Tab-separated table of C-alpha atoms in Angstrom:
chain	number	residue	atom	x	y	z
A	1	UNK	CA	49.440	35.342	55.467
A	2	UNK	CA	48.491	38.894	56.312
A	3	UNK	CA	52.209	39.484	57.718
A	4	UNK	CA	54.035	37.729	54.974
A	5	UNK	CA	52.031	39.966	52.070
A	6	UNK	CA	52.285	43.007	54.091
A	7	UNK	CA	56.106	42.523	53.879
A	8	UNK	CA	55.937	41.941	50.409
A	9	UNK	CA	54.223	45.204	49.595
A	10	UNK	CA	57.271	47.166	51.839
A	11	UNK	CA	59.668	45.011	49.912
A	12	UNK	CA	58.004	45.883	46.672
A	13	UNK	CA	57.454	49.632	47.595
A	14	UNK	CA	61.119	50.512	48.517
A	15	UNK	CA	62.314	49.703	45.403
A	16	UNK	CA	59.611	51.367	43.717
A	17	UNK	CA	60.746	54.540	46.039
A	18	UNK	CA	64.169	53.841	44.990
A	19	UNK	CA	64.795	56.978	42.932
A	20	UNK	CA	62.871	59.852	44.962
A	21	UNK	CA	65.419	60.634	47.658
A	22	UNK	CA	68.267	60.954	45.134
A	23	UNK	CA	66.189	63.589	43.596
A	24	UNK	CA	67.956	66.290	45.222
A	25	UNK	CA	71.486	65.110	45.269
A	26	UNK	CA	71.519	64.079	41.215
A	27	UNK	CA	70.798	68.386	41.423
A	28	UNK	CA	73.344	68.702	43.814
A	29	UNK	CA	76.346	66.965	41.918
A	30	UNK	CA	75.205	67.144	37.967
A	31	UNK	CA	75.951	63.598	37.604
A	32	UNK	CA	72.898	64.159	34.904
A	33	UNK	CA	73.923	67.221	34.018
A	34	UNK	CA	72.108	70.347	34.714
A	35	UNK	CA	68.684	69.397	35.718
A	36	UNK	CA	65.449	71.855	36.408
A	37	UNK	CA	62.784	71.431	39.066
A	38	UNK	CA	60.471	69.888	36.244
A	39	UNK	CA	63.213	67.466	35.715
A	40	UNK	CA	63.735	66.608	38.764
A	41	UNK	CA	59.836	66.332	39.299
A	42	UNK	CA	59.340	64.064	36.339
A	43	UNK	CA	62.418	61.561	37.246
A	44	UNK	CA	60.029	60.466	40.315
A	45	UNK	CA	57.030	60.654	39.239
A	46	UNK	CA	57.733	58.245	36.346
A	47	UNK	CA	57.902	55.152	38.305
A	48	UNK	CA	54.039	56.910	40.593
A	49	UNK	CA	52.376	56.812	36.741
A	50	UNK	CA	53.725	53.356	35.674
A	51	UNK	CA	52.993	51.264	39.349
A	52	UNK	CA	49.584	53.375	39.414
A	53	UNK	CA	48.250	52.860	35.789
A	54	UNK	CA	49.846	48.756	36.109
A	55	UNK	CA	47.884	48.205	39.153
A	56	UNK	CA	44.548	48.078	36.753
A	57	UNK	CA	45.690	44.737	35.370
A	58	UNK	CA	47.327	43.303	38.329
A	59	UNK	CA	44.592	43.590	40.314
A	60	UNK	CA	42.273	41.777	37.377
A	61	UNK	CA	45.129	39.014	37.245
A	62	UNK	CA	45.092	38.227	40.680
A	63	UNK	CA	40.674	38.538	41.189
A	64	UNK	CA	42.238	35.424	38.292
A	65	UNK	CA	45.464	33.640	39.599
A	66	UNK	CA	45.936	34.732	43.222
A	67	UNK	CA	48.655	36.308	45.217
A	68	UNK	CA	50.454	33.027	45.937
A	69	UNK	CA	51.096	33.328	42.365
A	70	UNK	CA	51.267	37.213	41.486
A	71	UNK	CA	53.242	38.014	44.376
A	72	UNK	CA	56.333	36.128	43.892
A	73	UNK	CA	56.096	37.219	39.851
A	74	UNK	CA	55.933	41.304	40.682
A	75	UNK	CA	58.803	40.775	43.177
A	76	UNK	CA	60.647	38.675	40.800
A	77	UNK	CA	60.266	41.378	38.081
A	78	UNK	CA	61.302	44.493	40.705
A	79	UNK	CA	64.368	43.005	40.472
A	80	UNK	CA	65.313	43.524	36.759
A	81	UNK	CA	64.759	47.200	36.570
A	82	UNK	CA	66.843	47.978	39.875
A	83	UNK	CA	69.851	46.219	38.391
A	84	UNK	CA	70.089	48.239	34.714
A	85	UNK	CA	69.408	51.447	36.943
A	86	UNK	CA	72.534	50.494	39.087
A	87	UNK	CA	74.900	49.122	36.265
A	88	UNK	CA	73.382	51.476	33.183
A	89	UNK	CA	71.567	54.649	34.094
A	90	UNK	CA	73.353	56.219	36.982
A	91	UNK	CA	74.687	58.910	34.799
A	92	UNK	CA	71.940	59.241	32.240
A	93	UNK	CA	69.157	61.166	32.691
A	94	UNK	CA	67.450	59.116	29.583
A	95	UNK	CA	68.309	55.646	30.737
A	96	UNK	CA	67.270	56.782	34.372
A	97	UNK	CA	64.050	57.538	33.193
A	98	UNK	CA	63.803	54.167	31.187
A	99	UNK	CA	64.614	52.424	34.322
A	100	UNK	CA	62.488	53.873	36.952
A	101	UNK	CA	59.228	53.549	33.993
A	102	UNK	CA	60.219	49.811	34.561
A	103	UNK	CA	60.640	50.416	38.040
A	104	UNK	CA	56.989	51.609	38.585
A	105	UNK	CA	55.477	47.639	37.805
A	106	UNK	CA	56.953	47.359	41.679
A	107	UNK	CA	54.031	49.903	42.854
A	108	UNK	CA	51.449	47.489	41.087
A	109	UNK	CA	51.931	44.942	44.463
A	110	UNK	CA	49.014	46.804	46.255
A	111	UNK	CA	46.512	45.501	43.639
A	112	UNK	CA	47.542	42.044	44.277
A	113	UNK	CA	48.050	42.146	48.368
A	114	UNK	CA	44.527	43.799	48.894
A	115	UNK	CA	41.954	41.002	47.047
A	116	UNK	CA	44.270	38.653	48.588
A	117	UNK	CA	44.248	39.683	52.733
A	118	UNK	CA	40.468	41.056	52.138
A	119	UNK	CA	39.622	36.822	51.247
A	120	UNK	CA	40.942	35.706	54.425
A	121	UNK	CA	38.845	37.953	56.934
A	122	UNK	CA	35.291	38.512	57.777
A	123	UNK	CA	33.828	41.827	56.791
A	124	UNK	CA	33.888	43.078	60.077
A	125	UNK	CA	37.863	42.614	60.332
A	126	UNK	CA	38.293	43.745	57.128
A	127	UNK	CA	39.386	47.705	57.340
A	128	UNK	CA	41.678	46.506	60.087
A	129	UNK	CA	43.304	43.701	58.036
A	130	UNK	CA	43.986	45.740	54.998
A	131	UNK	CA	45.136	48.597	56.911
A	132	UNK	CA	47.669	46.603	58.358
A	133	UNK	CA	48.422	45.549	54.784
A	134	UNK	CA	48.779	49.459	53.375
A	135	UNK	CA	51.263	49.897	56.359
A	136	UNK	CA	53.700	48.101	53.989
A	137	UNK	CA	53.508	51.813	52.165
A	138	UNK	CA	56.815	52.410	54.756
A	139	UNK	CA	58.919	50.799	52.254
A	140	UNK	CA	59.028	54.403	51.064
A	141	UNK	CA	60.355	55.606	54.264
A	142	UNK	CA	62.825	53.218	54.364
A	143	UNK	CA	64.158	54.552	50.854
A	144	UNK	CA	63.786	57.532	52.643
A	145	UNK	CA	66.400	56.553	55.196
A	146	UNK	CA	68.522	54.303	53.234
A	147	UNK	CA	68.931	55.311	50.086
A	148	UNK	CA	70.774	58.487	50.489
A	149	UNK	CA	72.899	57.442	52.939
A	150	UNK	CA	73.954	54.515	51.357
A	151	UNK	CA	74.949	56.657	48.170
A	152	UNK	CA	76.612	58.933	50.211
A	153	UNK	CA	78.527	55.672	52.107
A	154	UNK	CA	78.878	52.796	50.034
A	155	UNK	CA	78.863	54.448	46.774
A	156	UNK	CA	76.242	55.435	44.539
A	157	UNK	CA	75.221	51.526	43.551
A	158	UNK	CA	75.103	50.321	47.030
A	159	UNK	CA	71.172	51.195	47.529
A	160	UNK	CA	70.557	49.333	44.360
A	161	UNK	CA	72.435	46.498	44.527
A	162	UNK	CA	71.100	45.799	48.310
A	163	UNK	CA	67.557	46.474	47.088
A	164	UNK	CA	67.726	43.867	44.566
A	165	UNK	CA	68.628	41.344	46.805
A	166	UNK	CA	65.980	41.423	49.438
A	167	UNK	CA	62.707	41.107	46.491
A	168	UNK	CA	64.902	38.014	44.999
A	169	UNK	CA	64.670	36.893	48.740
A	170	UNK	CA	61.078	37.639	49.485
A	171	UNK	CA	60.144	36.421	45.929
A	172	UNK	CA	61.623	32.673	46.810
A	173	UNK	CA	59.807	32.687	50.465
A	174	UNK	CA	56.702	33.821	49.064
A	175	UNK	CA	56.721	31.035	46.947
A	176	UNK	CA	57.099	28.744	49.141
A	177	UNK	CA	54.836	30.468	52.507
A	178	UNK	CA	52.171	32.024	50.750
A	179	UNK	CA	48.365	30.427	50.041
A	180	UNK	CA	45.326	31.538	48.915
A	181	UNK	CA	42.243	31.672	51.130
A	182	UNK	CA	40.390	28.367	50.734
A	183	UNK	CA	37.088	28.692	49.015
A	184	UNK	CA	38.346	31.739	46.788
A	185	UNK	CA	35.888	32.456	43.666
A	186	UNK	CA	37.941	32.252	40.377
A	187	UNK	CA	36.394	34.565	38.049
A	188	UNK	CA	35.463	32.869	34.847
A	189	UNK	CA	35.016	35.729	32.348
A	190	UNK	CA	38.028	37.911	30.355
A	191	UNK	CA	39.935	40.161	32.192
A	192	UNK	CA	38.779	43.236	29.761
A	193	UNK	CA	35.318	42.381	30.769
A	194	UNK	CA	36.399	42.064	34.136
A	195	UNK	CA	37.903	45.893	33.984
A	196	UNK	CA	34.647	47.134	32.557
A	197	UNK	CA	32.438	45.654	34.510
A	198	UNK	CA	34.035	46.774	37.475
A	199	UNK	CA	34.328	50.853	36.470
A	200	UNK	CA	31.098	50.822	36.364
A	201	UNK	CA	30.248	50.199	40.110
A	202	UNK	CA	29.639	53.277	41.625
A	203	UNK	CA	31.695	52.532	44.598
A	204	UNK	CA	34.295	52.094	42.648
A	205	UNK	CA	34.016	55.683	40.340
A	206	UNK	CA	33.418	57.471	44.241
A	207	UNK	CA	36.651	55.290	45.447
A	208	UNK	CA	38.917	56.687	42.866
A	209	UNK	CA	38.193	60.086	43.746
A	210	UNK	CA	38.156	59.560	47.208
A	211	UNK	CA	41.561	57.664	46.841
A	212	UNK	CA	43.331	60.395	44.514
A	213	UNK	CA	43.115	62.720	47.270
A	214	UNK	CA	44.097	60.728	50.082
A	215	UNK	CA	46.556	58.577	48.686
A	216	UNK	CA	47.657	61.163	45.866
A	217	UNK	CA	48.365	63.507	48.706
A	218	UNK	CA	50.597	60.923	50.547
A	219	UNK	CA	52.444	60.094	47.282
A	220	UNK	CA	52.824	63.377	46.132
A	221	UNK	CA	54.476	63.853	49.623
A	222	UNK	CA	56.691	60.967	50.121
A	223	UNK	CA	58.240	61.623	46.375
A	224	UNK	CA	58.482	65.425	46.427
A	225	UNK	CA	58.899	66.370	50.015
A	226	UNK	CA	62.569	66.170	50.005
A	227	UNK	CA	62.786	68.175	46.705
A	228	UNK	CA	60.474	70.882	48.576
A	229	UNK	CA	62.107	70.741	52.058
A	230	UNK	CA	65.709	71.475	50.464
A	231	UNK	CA	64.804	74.357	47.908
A	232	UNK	CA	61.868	76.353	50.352
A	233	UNK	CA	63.322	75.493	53.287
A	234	UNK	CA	67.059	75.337	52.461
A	235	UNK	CA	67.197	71.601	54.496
A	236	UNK	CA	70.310	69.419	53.402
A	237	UNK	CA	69.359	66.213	51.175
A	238	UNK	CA	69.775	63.614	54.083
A	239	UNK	CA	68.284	66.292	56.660
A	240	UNK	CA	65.258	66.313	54.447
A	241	UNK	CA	65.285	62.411	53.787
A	242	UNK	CA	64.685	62.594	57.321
A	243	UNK	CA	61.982	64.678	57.541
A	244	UNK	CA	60.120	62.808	54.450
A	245	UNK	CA	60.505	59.649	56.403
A	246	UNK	CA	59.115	60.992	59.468
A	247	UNK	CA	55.828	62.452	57.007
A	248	UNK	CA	55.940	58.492	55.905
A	249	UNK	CA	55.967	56.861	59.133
A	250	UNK	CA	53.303	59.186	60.320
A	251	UNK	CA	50.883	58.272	57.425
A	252	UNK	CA	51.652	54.836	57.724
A	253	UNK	CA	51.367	54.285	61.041
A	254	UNK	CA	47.480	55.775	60.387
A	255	UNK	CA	46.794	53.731	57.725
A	256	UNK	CA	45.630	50.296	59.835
A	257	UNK	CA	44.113	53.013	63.027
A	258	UNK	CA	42.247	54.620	60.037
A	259	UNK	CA	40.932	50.825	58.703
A	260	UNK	CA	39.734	49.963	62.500
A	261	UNK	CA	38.127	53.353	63.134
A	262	UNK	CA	36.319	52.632	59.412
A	263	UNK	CA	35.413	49.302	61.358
A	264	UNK	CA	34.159	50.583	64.556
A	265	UNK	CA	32.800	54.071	63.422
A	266	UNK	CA	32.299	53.598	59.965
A	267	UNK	CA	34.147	55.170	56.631
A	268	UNK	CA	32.392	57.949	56.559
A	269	UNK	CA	33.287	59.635	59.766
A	270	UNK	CA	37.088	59.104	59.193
A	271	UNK	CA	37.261	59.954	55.714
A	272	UNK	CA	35.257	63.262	56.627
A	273	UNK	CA	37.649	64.333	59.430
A	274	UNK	CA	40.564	63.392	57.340
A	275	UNK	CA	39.864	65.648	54.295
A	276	UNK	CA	38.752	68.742	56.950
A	277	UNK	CA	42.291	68.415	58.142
A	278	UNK	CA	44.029	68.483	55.221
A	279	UNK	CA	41.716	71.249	53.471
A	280	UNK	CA	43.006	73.559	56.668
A	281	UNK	CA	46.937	71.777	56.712
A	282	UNK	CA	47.477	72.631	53.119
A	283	UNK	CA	46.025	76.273	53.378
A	284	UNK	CA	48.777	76.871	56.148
A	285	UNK	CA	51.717	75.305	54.883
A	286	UNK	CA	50.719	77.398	51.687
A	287	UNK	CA	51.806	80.271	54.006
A	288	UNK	CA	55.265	78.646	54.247
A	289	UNK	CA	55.537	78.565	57.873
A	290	UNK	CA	58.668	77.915	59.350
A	291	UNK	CA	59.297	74.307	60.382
A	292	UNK	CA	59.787	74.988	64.112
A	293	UNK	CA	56.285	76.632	64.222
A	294	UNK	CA	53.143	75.816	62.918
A	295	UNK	CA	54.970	73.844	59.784
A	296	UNK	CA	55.745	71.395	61.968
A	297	UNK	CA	52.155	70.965	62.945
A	298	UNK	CA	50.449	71.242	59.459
A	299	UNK	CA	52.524	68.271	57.760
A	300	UNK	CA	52.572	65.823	60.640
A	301	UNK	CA	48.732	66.299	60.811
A	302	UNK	CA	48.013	66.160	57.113
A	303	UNK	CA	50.266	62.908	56.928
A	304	UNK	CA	48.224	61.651	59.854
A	305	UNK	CA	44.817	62.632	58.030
A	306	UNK	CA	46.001	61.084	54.414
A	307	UNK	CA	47.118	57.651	56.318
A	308	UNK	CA	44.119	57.346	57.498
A	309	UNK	CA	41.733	58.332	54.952
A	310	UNK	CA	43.904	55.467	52.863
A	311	UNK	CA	42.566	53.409	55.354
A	312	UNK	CA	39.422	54.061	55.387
A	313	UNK	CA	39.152	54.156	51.662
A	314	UNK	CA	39.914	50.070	51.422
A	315	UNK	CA	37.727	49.563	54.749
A	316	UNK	CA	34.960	51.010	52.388
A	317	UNK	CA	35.749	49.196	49.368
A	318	UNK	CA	35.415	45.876	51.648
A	319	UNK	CA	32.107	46.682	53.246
A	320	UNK	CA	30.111	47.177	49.832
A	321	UNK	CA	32.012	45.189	47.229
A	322	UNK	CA	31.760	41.584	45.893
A	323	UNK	CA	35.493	39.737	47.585
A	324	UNK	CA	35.478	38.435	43.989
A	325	UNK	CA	35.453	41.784	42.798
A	326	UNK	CA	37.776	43.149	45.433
A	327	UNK	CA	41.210	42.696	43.265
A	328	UNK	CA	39.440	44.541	39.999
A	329	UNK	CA	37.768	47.336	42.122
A	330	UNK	CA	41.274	47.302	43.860
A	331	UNK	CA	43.210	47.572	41.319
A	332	UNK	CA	40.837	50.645	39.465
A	333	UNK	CA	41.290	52.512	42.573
A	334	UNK	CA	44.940	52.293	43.576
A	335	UNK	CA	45.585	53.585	39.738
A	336	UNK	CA	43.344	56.553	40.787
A	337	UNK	CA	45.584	56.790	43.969
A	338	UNK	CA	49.255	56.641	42.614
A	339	UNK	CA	47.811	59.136	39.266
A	340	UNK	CA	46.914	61.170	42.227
A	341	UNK	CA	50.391	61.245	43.345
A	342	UNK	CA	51.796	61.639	39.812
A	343	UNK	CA	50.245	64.939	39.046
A	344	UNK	CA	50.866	67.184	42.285
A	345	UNK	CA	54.636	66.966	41.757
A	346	UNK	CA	55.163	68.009	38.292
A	347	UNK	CA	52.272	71.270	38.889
A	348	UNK	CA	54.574	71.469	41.933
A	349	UNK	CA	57.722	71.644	39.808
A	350	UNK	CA	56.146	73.596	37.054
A	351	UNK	CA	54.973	76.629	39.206
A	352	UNK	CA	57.709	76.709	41.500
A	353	UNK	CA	59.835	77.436	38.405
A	354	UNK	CA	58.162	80.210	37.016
A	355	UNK	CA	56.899	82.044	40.342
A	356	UNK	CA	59.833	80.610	42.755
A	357	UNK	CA	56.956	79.817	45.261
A	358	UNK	CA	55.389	76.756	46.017
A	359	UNK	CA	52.331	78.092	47.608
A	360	UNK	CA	50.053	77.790	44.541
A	361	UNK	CA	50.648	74.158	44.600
A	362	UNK	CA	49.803	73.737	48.391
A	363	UNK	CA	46.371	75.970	47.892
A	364	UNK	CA	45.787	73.391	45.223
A	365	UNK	CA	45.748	70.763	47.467
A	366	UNK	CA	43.461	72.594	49.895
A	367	UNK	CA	41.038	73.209	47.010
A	368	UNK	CA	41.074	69.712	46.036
A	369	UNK	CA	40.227	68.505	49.573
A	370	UNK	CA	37.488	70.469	49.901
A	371	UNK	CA	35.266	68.451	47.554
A	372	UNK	CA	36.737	65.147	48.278
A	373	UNK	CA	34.921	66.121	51.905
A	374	UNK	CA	31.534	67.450	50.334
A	375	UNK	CA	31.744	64.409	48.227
A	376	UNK	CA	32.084	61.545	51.117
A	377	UNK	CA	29.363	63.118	53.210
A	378	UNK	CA	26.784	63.237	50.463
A	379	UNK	CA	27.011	61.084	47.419
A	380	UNK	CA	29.471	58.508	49.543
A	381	UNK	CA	27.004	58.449	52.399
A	382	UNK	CA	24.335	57.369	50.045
A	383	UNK	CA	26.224	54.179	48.344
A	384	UNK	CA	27.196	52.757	51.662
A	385	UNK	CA	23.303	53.341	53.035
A	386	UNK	CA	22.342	51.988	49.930
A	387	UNK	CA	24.442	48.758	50.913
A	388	UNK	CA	23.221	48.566	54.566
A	389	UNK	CA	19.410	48.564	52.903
A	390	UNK	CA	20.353	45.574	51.224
């Protein structure tokens, strides 16, 4: 079960990545016309916004219905948008945008594969488990690898058209493979009460920051990392495709280390250590070193420390929260995330184009890590001693 929804969520989130790697080349070839940074910024965030601000109600659906049942509906559903992008909105800015807001309900899958791997495991399994699960996150990096390539290959429908056919694939077999843990508590009450209850847990108002940072950071990465690497660092589009990916794979390669070290070590320390690094990563890349120095250092290690404080974040969530209330807390959380992601790039976009330097953004991200890490080791420290007392 944990292998078959942790496939779904890559499925899921490399078609919601669909549109970030072409970023650069719709620039490159004014296929949309002429298009600024902000543009360019805004066309990939839509779909971060949309999957982030969805996941609120997925996640309350499936504390309701499952994932044997919400999975194979979100995958199902991926599929529409990535068709009308590949037959209608390849050469309109305004339909492109229409398609990847649709696009974004394929980011809501983390709300529903999270309630539904943290039922089948024992609490002390339980950061591992759904840090295997996040690892699905790589469906961005292979967008990353794909998509551009494909374009560049096959024709600027290929990525589409192939990425509609594997969720119409997965959405069948989950259908047919997937089952809820036995014993799982239905919730009873409306799924507006549901929402409400659940903001109101502090763990789950201390998650959302937490997660904004960590996860934000990643996002904000993974969707505006080629857009960055090309125009500071004068990288082709596939060369820095490449490099995204390799950002990606780092991150989510930490992810399920970050959920076991949560398990063995506790939250705390990992979220801690993750959140120093980044505070010190961003600072230097704000510097715009060159990529053969200490650049090369600063991004690998930040993707490292925001894979793992995603992690840890879930491992957290586990330890101190209700599993009936693990979908709605879930759900609250990742929307904090993916908004996390959503506002980096278009500050990003918006200062490079009026100081031509992307530095302010990066010092931004340093500045934003720094309480995220006075945060975890006070107020955070507190809620999870709280739960231990009890």
């Amino acid at each position: 079960m944990l292998a078959a929804a942790t496939l779904g969520f890559a499925v899921t989130f490399w078609a919601w990545a669909l549109i970030s790697p072409l970023g650069p080349l719709f620039r490159t070839t004014g296929t949309l016309g002429t298009l600024t940074e902000s543009d360019v910024a805004l066309l990939v965030a839509v779909p971060v916004v949309v999957g982030s601000l969805g996941r609120i109600i997925v996640g309350g659906l499936t504390d309701r219905y499952g994932g044997r049942i919400m999975f194979p509906i979100i995958s199902g559903v991926t599929i529409l948008p990535v068709l009308f992008i590949a037959f209608f909105a390849l050469d309109s800015y305004a339909l492109l945008l229409v398609g990847g807001f649709v696009l974004g309900i394929a980011g809501t899958s983390f709300a529903v594969g999270v309630p539904f791997v943290n039922a089948r495991f024992p609490p002390e399994k339980r950061g591992l488990a759904i840090g295997i699960f996040g690892a699905g996150m790589g469906g961005t990096a292979i967008s990353a690898l794909t998509t551009v390539k494909l374009t560049e290959a096959l024709g600027a429908k290929s990525p589409f058209l192939i990425t509609a056919a594997v969720p119409a694939v997965y959405a069948v077999g989950s259908w047919l493979i997937l089952r809820d843990a036995p014993g799982r508590v239905v919730p009873t009450t409306s799924l507006a009460s549901r929402i409400s209850a659940n903001s109101k847990l502090a763990i789950t108002r201390q998650a959302c920051l937490l997660y904004a940072v960590a996860f934000g950071g990643y996002v904000a990465f993974s969707v505006y990392l080629p857009a960055y690497l090309k125009t500071a660092h004068e990288l082709t589009p596939a060369s820095a495709a490449n490099r995204m990916a390799g950002f990606v794979l780092i991150a989510v390669l930490m992810r399920p280390i970050g959920g076991w070290l949560a398990d063995k070590f506790g939250a705390i320390p990992v979220l801690a250590t993750g959140f120093a690094i980044v505070v010190v990563g961003a600072g230097i890349s704000a510097g715009a070193p060159p990529l053969h120095g200490i650049g090369t250092i600063a991004f690998p290690a930040m993707a490292a420390a925001l894979g793992s404080g995603s992690g840890a974040t879930f491992a957290l969530i586990a330890k101190v929260t209700e599993p009936s209330r693990v979908g709605g807390v879930t759900g609250l959380v990742g929307a904090a995330g993916g908004l996390g992601g959503f506002v980096p790039p278009l500050v990003m976009g918006y200062v490079y184009g009026r100081t031509d330097s992307y530095a302010i953004g990066l010092w931004m991200l340093s500045v934003t890590a720094a309480p995220a890490l006075v945060l975890t080791v006070t107020v955070v420290r507190r809620t999870v001693q709280g739960q231990e007392t009890h």
